[in-house]
CSV table of C-alpha atoms and ligand atoms in Angstrom, one decimal:
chain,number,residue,atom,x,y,z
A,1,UNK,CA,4.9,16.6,-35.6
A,2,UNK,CA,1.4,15.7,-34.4
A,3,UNK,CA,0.1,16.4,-31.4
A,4,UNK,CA,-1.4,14.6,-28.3
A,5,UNK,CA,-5.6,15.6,-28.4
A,6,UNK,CA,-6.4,13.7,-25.5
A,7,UNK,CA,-5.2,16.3,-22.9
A,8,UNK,CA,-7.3,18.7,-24.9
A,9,UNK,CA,-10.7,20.9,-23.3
A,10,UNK,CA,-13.3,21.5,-25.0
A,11,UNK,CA,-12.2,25.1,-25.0
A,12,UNK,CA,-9.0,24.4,-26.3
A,13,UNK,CA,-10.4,22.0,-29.1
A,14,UNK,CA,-12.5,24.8,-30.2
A,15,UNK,CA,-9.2,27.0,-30.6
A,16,UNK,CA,-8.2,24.5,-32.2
A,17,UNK,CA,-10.9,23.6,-34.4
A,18,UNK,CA,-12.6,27.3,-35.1
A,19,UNK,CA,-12.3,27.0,-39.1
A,20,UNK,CA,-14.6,24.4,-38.5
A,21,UNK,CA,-18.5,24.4,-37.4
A,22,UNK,CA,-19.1,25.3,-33.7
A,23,UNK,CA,-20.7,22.1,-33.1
A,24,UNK,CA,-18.2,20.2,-33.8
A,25,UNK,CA,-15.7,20.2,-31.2
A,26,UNK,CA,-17.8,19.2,-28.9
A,27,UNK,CA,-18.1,16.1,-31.2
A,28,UNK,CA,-14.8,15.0,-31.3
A,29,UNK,CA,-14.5,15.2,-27.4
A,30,UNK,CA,-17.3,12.7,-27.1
A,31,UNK,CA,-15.9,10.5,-29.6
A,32,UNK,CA,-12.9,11.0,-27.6
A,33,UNK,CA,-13.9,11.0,-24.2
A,34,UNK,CA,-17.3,8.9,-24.1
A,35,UNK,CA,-17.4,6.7,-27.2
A,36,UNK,CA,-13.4,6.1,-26.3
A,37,UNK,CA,-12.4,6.0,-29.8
A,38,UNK,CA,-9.4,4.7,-30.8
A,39,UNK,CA,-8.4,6.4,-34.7
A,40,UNK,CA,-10.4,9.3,-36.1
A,41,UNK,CA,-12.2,7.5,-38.6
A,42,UNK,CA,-14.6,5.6,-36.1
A,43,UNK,CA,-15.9,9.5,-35.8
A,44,UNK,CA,-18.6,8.8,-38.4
A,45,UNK,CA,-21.1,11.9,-38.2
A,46,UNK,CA,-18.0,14.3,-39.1
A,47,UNK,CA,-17.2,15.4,-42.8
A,48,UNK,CA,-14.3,14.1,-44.6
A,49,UNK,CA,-11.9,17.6,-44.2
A,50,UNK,CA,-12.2,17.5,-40.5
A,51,UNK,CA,-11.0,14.1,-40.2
A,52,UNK,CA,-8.2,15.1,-42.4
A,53,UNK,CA,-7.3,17.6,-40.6
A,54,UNK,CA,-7.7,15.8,-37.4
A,55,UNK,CA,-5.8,13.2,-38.6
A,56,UNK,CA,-2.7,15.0,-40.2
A,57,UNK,CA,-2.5,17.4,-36.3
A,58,UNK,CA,-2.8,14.8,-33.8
A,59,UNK,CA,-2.7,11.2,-32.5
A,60,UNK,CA,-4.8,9.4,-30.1
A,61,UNK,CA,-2.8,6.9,-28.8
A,62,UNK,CA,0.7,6.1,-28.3
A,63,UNK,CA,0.8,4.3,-25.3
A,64,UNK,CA,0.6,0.0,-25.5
A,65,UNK,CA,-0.6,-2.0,-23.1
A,66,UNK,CA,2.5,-4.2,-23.2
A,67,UNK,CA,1.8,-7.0,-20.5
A,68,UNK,CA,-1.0,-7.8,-18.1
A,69,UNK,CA,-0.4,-9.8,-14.3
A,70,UNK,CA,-3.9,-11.2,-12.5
A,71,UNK,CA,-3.3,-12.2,-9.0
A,72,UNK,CA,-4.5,-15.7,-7.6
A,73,UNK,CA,-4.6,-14.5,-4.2
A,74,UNK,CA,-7.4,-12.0,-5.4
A,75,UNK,CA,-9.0,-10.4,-8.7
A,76,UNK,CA,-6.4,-7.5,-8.8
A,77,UNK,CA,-4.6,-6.8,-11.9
A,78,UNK,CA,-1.5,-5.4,-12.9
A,79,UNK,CA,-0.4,-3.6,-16.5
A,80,UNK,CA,2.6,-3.0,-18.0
A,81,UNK,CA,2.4,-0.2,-20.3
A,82,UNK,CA,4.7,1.2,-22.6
A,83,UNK,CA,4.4,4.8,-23.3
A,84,UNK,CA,6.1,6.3,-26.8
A,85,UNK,CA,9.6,6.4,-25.9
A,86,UNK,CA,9.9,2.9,-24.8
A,87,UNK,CA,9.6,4.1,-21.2
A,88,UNK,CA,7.6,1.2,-19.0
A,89,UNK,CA,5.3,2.3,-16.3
A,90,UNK,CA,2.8,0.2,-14.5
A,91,UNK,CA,-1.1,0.8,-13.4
A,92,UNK,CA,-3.0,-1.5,-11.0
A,93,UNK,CA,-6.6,-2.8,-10.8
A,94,UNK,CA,-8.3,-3.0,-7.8
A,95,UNK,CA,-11.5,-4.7,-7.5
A,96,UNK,CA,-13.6,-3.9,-4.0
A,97,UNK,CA,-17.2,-4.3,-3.6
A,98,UNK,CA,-18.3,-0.4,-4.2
A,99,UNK,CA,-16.4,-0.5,-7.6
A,100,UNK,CA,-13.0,-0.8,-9.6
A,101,UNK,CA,-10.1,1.6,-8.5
A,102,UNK,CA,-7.4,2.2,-11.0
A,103,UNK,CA,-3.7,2.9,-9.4
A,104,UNK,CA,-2.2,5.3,-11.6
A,105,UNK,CA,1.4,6.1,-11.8
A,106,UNK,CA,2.1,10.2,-12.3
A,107,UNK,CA,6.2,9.3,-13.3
A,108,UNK,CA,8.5,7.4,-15.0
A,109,UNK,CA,10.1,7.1,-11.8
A,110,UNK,CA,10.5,9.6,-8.5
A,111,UNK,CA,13.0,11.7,-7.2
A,112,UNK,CA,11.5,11.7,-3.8
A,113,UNK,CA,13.9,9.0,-2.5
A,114,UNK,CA,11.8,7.4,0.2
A,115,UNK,CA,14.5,4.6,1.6
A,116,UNK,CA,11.5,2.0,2.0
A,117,UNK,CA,9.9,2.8,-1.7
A,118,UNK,CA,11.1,0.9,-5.0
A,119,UNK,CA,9.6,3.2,-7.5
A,120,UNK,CA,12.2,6.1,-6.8
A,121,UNK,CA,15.3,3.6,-6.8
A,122,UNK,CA,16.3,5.0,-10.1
A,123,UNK,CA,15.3,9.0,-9.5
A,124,UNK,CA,12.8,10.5,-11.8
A,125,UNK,CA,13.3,9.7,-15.5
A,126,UNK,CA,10.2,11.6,-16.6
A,127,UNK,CA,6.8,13.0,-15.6
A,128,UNK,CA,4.2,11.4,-17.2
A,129,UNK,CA,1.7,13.3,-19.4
A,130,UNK,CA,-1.7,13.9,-18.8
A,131,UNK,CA,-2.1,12.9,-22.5
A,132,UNK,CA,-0.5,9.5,-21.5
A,133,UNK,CA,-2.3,9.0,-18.4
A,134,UNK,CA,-5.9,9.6,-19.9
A,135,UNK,CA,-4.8,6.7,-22.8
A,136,UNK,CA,-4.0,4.4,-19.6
A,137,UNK,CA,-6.8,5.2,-17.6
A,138,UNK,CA,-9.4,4.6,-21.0
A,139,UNK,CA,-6.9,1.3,-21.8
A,140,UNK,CA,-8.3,-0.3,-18.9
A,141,UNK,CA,-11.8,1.4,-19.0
A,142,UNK,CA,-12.4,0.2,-22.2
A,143,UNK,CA,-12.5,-3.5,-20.5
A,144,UNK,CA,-13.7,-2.5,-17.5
A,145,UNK,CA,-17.0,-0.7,-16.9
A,146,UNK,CA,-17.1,0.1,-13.6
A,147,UNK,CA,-13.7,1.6,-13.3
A,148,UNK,CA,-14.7,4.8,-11.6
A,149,UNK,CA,-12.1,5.8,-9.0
A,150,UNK,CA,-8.0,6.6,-9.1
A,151,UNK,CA,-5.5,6.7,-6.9
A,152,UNK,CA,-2.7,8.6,-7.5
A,153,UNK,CA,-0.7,5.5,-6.1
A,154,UNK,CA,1.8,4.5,-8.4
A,155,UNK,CA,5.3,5.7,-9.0
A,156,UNK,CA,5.7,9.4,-8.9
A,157,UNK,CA,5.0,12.3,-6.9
A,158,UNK,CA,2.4,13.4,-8.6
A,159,UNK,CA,2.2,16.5,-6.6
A,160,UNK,CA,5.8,17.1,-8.3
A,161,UNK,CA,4.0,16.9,-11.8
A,162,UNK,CA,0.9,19.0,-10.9
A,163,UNK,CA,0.4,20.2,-14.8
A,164,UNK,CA,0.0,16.7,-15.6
A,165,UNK,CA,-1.8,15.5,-13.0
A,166,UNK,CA,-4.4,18.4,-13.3
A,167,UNK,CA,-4.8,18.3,-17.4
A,168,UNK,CA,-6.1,14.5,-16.4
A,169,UNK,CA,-8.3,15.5,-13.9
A,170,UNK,CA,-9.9,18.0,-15.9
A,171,UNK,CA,-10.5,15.9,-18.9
A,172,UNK,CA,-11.8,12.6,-17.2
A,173,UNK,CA,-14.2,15.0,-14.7
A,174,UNK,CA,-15.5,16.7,-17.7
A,175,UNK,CA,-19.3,16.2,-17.9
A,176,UNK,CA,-19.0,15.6,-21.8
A,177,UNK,CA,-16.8,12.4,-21.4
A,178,UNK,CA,-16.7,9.9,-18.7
A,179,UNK,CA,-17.6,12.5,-15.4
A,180,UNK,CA,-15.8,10.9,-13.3
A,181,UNK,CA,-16.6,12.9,-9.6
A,182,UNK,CA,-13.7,14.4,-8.0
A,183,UNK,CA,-14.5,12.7,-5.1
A,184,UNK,CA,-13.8,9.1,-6.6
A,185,UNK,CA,-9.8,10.6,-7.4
A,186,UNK,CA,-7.6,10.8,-4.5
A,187,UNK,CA,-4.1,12.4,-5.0
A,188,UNK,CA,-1.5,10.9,-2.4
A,189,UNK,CA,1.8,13.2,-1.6
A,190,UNK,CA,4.6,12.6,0.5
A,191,UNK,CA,3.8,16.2,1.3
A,192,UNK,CA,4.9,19.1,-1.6
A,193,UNK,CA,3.5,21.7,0.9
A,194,UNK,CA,2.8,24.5,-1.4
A,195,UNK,CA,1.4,22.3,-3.6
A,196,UNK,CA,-1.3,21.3,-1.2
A,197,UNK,CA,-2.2,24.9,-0.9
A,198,UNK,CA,-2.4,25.2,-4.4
A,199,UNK,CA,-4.2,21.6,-4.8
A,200,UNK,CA,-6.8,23.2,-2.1
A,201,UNK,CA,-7.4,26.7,-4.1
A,202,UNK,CA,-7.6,24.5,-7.3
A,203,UNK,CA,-11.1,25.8,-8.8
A,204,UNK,CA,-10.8,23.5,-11.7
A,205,UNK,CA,-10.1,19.5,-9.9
A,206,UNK,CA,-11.2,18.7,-6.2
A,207,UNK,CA,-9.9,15.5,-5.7
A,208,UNK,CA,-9.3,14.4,-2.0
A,209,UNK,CA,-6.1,14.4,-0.7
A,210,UNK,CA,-3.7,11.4,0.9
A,211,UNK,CA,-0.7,12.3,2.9
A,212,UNK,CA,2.5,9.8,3.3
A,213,UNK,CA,3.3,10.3,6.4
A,214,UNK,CA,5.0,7.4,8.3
A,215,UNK,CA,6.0,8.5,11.7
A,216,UNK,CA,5.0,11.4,14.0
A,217,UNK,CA,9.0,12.8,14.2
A,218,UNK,CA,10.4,14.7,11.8
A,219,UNK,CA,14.3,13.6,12.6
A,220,UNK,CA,13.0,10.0,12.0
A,221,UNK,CA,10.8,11.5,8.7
A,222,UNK,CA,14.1,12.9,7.2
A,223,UNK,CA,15.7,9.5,7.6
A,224,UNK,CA,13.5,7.4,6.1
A,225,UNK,CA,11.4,10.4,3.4
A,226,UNK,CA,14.5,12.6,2.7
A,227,UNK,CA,11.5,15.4,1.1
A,228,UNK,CA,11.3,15.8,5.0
A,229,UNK,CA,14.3,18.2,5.0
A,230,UNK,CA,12.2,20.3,3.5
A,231,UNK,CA,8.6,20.4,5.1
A,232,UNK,CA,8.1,20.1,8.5
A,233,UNK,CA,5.6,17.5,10.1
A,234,UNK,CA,4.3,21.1,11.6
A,235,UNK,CA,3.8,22.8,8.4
A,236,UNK,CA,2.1,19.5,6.7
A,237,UNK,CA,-0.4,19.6,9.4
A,238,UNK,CA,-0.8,23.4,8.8
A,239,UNK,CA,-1.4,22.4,5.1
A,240,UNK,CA,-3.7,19.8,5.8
A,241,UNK,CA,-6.2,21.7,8.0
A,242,UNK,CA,-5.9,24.4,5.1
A,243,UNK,CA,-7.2,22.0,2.8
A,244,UNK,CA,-10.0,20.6,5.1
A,245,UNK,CA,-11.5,23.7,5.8
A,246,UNK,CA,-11.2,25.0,2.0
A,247,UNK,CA,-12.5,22.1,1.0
A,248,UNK,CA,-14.4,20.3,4.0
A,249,UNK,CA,-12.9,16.8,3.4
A,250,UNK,CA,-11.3,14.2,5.2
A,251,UNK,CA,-7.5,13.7,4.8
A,252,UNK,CA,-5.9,10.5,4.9
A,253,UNK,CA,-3.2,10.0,6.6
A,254,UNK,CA,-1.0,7.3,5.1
A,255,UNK,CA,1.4,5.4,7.6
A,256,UNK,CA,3.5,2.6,6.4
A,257,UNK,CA,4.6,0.4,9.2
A,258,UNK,CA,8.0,-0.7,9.3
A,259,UNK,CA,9.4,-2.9,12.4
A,260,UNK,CA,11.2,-1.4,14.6
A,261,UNK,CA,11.4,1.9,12.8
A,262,UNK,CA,7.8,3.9,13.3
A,263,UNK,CA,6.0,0.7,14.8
A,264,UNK,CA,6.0,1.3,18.4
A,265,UNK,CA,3.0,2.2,21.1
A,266,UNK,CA,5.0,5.7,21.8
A,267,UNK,CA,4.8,6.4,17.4
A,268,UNK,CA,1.2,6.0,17.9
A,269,UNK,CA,0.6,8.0,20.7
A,270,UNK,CA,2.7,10.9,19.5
A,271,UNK,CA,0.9,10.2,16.2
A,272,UNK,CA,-2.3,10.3,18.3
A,273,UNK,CA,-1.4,13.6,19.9
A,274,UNK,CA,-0.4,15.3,17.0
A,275,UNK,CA,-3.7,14.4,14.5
A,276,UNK,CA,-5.8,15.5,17.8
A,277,UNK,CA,-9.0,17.2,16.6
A,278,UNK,CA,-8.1,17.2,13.1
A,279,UNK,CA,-10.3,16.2,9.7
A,280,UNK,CA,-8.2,13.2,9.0
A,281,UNK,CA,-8.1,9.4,8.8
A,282,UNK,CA,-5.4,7.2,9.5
A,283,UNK,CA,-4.9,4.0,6.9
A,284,UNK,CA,-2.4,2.0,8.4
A,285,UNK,CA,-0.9,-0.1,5.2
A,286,UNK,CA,1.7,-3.3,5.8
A,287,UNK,CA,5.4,-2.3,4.4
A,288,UNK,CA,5.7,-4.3,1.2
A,289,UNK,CA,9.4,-5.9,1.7
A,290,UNK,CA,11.8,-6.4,-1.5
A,291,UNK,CA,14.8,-7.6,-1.9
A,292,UNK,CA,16.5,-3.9,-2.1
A,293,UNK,CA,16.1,-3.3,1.3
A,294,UNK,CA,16.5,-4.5,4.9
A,295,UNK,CA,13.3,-3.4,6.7
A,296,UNK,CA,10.7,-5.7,8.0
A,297,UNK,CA,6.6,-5.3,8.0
A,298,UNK,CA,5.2,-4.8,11.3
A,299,UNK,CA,4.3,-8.0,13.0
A,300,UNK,CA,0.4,-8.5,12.8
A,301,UNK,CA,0.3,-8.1,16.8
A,302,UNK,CA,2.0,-4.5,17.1
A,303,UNK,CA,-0.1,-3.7,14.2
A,304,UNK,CA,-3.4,-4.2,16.2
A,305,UNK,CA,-2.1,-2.6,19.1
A,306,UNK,CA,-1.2,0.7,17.1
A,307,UNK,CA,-4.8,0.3,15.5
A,308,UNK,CA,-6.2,0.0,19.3
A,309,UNK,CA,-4.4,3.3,20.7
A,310,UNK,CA,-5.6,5.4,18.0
A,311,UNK,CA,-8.9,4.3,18.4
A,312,UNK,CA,-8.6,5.2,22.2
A,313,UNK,CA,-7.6,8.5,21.7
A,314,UNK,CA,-10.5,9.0,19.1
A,315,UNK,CA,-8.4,8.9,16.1
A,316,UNK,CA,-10.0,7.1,13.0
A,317,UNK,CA,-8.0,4.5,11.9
A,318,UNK,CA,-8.3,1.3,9.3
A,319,UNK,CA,-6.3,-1.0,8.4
A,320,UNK,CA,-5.4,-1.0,4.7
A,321,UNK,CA,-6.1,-4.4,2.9
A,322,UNK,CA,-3.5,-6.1,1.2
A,323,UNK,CA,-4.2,-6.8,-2.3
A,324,UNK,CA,-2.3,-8.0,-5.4
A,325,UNK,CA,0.5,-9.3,-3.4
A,326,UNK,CA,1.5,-12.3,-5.6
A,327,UNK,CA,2.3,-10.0,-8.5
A,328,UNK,CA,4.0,-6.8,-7.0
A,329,UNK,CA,0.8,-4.5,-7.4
A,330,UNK,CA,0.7,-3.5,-3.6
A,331,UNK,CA,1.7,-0.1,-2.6
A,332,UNK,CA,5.4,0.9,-3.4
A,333,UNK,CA,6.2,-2.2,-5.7
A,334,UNK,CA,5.5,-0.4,-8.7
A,335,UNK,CA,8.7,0.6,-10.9
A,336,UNK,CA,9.5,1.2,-14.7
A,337,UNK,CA,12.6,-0.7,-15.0
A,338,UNK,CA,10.8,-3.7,-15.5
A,339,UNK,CA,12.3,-5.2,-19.0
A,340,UNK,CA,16.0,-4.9,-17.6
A,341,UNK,CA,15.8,-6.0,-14.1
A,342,UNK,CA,14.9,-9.2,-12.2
A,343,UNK,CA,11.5,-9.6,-13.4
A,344,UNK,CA,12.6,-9.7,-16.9
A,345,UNK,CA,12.3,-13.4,-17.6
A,346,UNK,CA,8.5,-13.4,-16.4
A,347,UNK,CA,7.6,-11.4,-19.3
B,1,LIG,N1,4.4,9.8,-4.1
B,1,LIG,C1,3.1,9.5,-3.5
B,1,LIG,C2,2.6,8.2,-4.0
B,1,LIG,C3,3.4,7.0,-3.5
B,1,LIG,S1,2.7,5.4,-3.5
B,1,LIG,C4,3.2,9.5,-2.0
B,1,LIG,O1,4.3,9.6,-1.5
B,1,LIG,O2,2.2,9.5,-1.4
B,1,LIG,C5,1.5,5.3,-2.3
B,1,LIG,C6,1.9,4.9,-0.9
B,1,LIG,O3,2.7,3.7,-0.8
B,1,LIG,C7,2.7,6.0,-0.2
B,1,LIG,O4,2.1,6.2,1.1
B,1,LIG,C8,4.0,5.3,-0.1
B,1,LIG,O5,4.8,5.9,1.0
B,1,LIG,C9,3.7,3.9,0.2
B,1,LIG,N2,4.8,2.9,0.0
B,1,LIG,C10,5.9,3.1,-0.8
B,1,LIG,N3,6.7,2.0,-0.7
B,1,LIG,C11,6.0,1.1,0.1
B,1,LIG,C12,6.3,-0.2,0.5
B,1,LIG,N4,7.4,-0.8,0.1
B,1,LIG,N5,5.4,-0.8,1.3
B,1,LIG,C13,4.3,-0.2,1.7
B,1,LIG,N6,3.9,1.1,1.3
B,1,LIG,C14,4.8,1.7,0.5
C-alpha cells in the first residue's frame, strides 16, 4: 500500500529516505512543498532509484477537485473536493483586500451537533487527514498566489482532530515550503477545553485561536451547542485567558446571532460583563438560515444595537462581512453530503 508523503517532515522524510544521500530529503520537500509538484517525475535533479523508490512508497495526490461555485454577489469561491474514498468535503475562497483566505474543513462531517450548524447534520463520518488537507490547501494555491491565510472554518471540529490539524500546520509553516506564519492560521472551536490548553502549550504550531461562543448562558449554550454539557462558559473563559497569556494574542470570540434566541440587549450586556478586561474580540457573524431549521438571522437593527453596547462597555467588537452568500460558502453552510442531497442537480 503506498503511503501519503505530504504529511511528511523533513525529519521524518530523512527516516524515511536514509539509504539515500543526506541532501536529498530536503529536496523532495521542496519539490513537494515549494515547487508544488504534482508526480515524482517533475523532481528532475534526483537520480533514477530514488524516484523509484519514491514512486513505488508513496502518492502525492488523491484528493480531486470535483466542482468549483464563484459567487456573483462577490469574488468568493467555493470547491467541491473529493477525497479518496469518495467522501465530498468543501473549502471556500475568500478574497479581502490584505490577501486570499482559504476556509478549510478539518471533517467529513461533525459530531458536535450545534442545532443552528448544517455541517454536523449527519454526525462525523471521518476526520480529515492532514495529508488531505495540505493537497486541498496546495489545489487552490496552485491557482492562487496570494493565498496566505486559513481558517479552520469549515465542517469539523478541528480541535476534535488535533493530530490532523497539527501535521498540516507543521508542514505548510515549515520554512522549506510555503512558510506560511502561524499568525495568518486561525483555528475556530466550539470550545474542546483541554484541547485549548494543549493548542496553547503547542511548541510546534501557534496559530490564533477562535471560540464559538453564541450566548453568555450556559443553560441556553447547552440548548443550542449540546458540547456545552461538557465545558462550562466559566472554564472556556479560564481556557482562553490561559492561552492569551501563553501566547499573548487576541481571542475571538465568535457569536452567531439568532432572533430571539441570543439577540437581545440583556445577551450583550451579560456577554459584556463576562469578556470584561479580557484579551479578546468579539466578531458578530449573521446566522446563515437553511431550510433544516427554524431560526431567524437577527434583524440588521438589533444587530447594531448589540454592536453599540459592547462598544460602550469597551468590548471590541466587528461585524463579520457576509460573503459567498449566493453559493452556500458563508459560515455553517458547508456539508459533505453534497452529491445525494438537494443540491445535487446543480452539479
Ligand atoms: N467547529 C468549529 C468550526 C465551525 S464553522 C467551531 O465550532 O468553531 C465556523 C463558525 O460558523 C462557528 O462559529 C460556527 O458556530 C458558525 N456557524 C455554524 N453554522 C452557522 C450558521 N448557520 N450561520 C452562521 N454561523 C454558523
Amino acid at each position: 500500500m503506498k503511503r501519503p508523503i505530504l504529511e511528511l517532515t523533513i525529519e521524518e522524510l530523512k527516516e524515511e529516505l536514509k539509504d539515500f544521500k543526506k541532501f536529498r530529503p530536503k529536496q523532495v520537500f521542496n519539490w513537494l512543498h515549494k515547487n508544488l509538484v504534482v508526480s515524482f517525475d517533475e523532481m528532475n535533479n534526483l537520480p533514477k532509484d530514488l524516484i523509484h523508490y519514491l514512486d513505488d512508497n508513496f502518492y502525492i495526490y488523491n484528493v480531486k477537485i470535483l466542482k468549483e461555485f464563484h459567487s456573483k454577489l462577490d469574488e468568493t469561491k467555493k470547491y467541491l473536493f473529493e477525497l479518496n474514498d469518495g467522501n465530498l468535503v468543501e473549502g471556500v475562497l475568500l478574497f479581502y483586500n490584505f490577501g486570499i483566505s482559504m476556509c478549510i474543513s478539518s471533517q467529513v462531517g461533525c459530531k458536535m451537533g450545534c442545532s443552528f450548524c448544517v455541517s454536523t447534520r449527519g454526525g462525523l463520518v471521518r476526520d480529515i487527514t492532514a495529508s488531505e488537507m495540505i493537497q486541498m490547501f496546495y489545489l487552490l494555491r496552485k491557482q492562487h498566489d496570494e493565498l496566505k491565510r486559513i481558517v479552520f472554518m469549515g465542517s469539523g471540529e478541528p480541535l476534535d482532530n488535533y493530530e490532523g490539524v497539527k501535521g498540516f500546520i507543521r508542514i505548510i509553516t515549515d520554512n522549506n515550503g510555503l512558510s506560511l506564519s502561524h499568525r495568518n492560521i486561525t483555528v475556530s472551536t466550539c470550545g474542546i477545553v483541554e484541547n485549548i490548553y494543549r493548542l496553547a502549550d503547542d511548541k510546534e504550531i501557534k496559530p490564533n485561536l477562535a471560540i464559538s461562543l453564541h450566548t453568555p448562558y450556559d443553560n441556553k449554550r447547552i440548548e443550542i451547542m449540546p458540547v456545552a454539557r461538557k465545558y462550562t462558559i466559566k472554564k472556556i473563559m479560564e481556557a482562553i485567558n490561559y492561552f492569551t497569556e501563553k501566547r499573548g494574542r487576541r481571542v475571538t470570540i465568535e457569536y452567531t446571532l439568532i432572533q430571539g434566541e441570543n439577540d437581545s440587549s440583556d445577551d450583550a450586556k451579560t456577554l459584556a460583563k463576562i469578556l470584561k478586561g479580557m484579551n479578546v474580540y468579539v466578531n458578530l457573524i449573521s446566522l446563515n438560515e437553511n431550510s433544516f431549521m427554524d431560526y431567524k438571522e437577527a434583524t440588521h437593527a438589533k444587530t447594531l444595537i448589540f454592536r453599540k453596547i459592547l462598544e460602550d462597555r469597551k468590548i471590541n467588537v466587528t461585524i463579520r462581512r457576509e460573503l459567498g452568500r449566493d453559493i452556500e460558502g458563508s459560515c455553517g453552510q458547508l456539508k459533505n453530503n453534497y452529491l445525494t442531497n438537494r443540491m445535487g442537480e446543480k452539479l
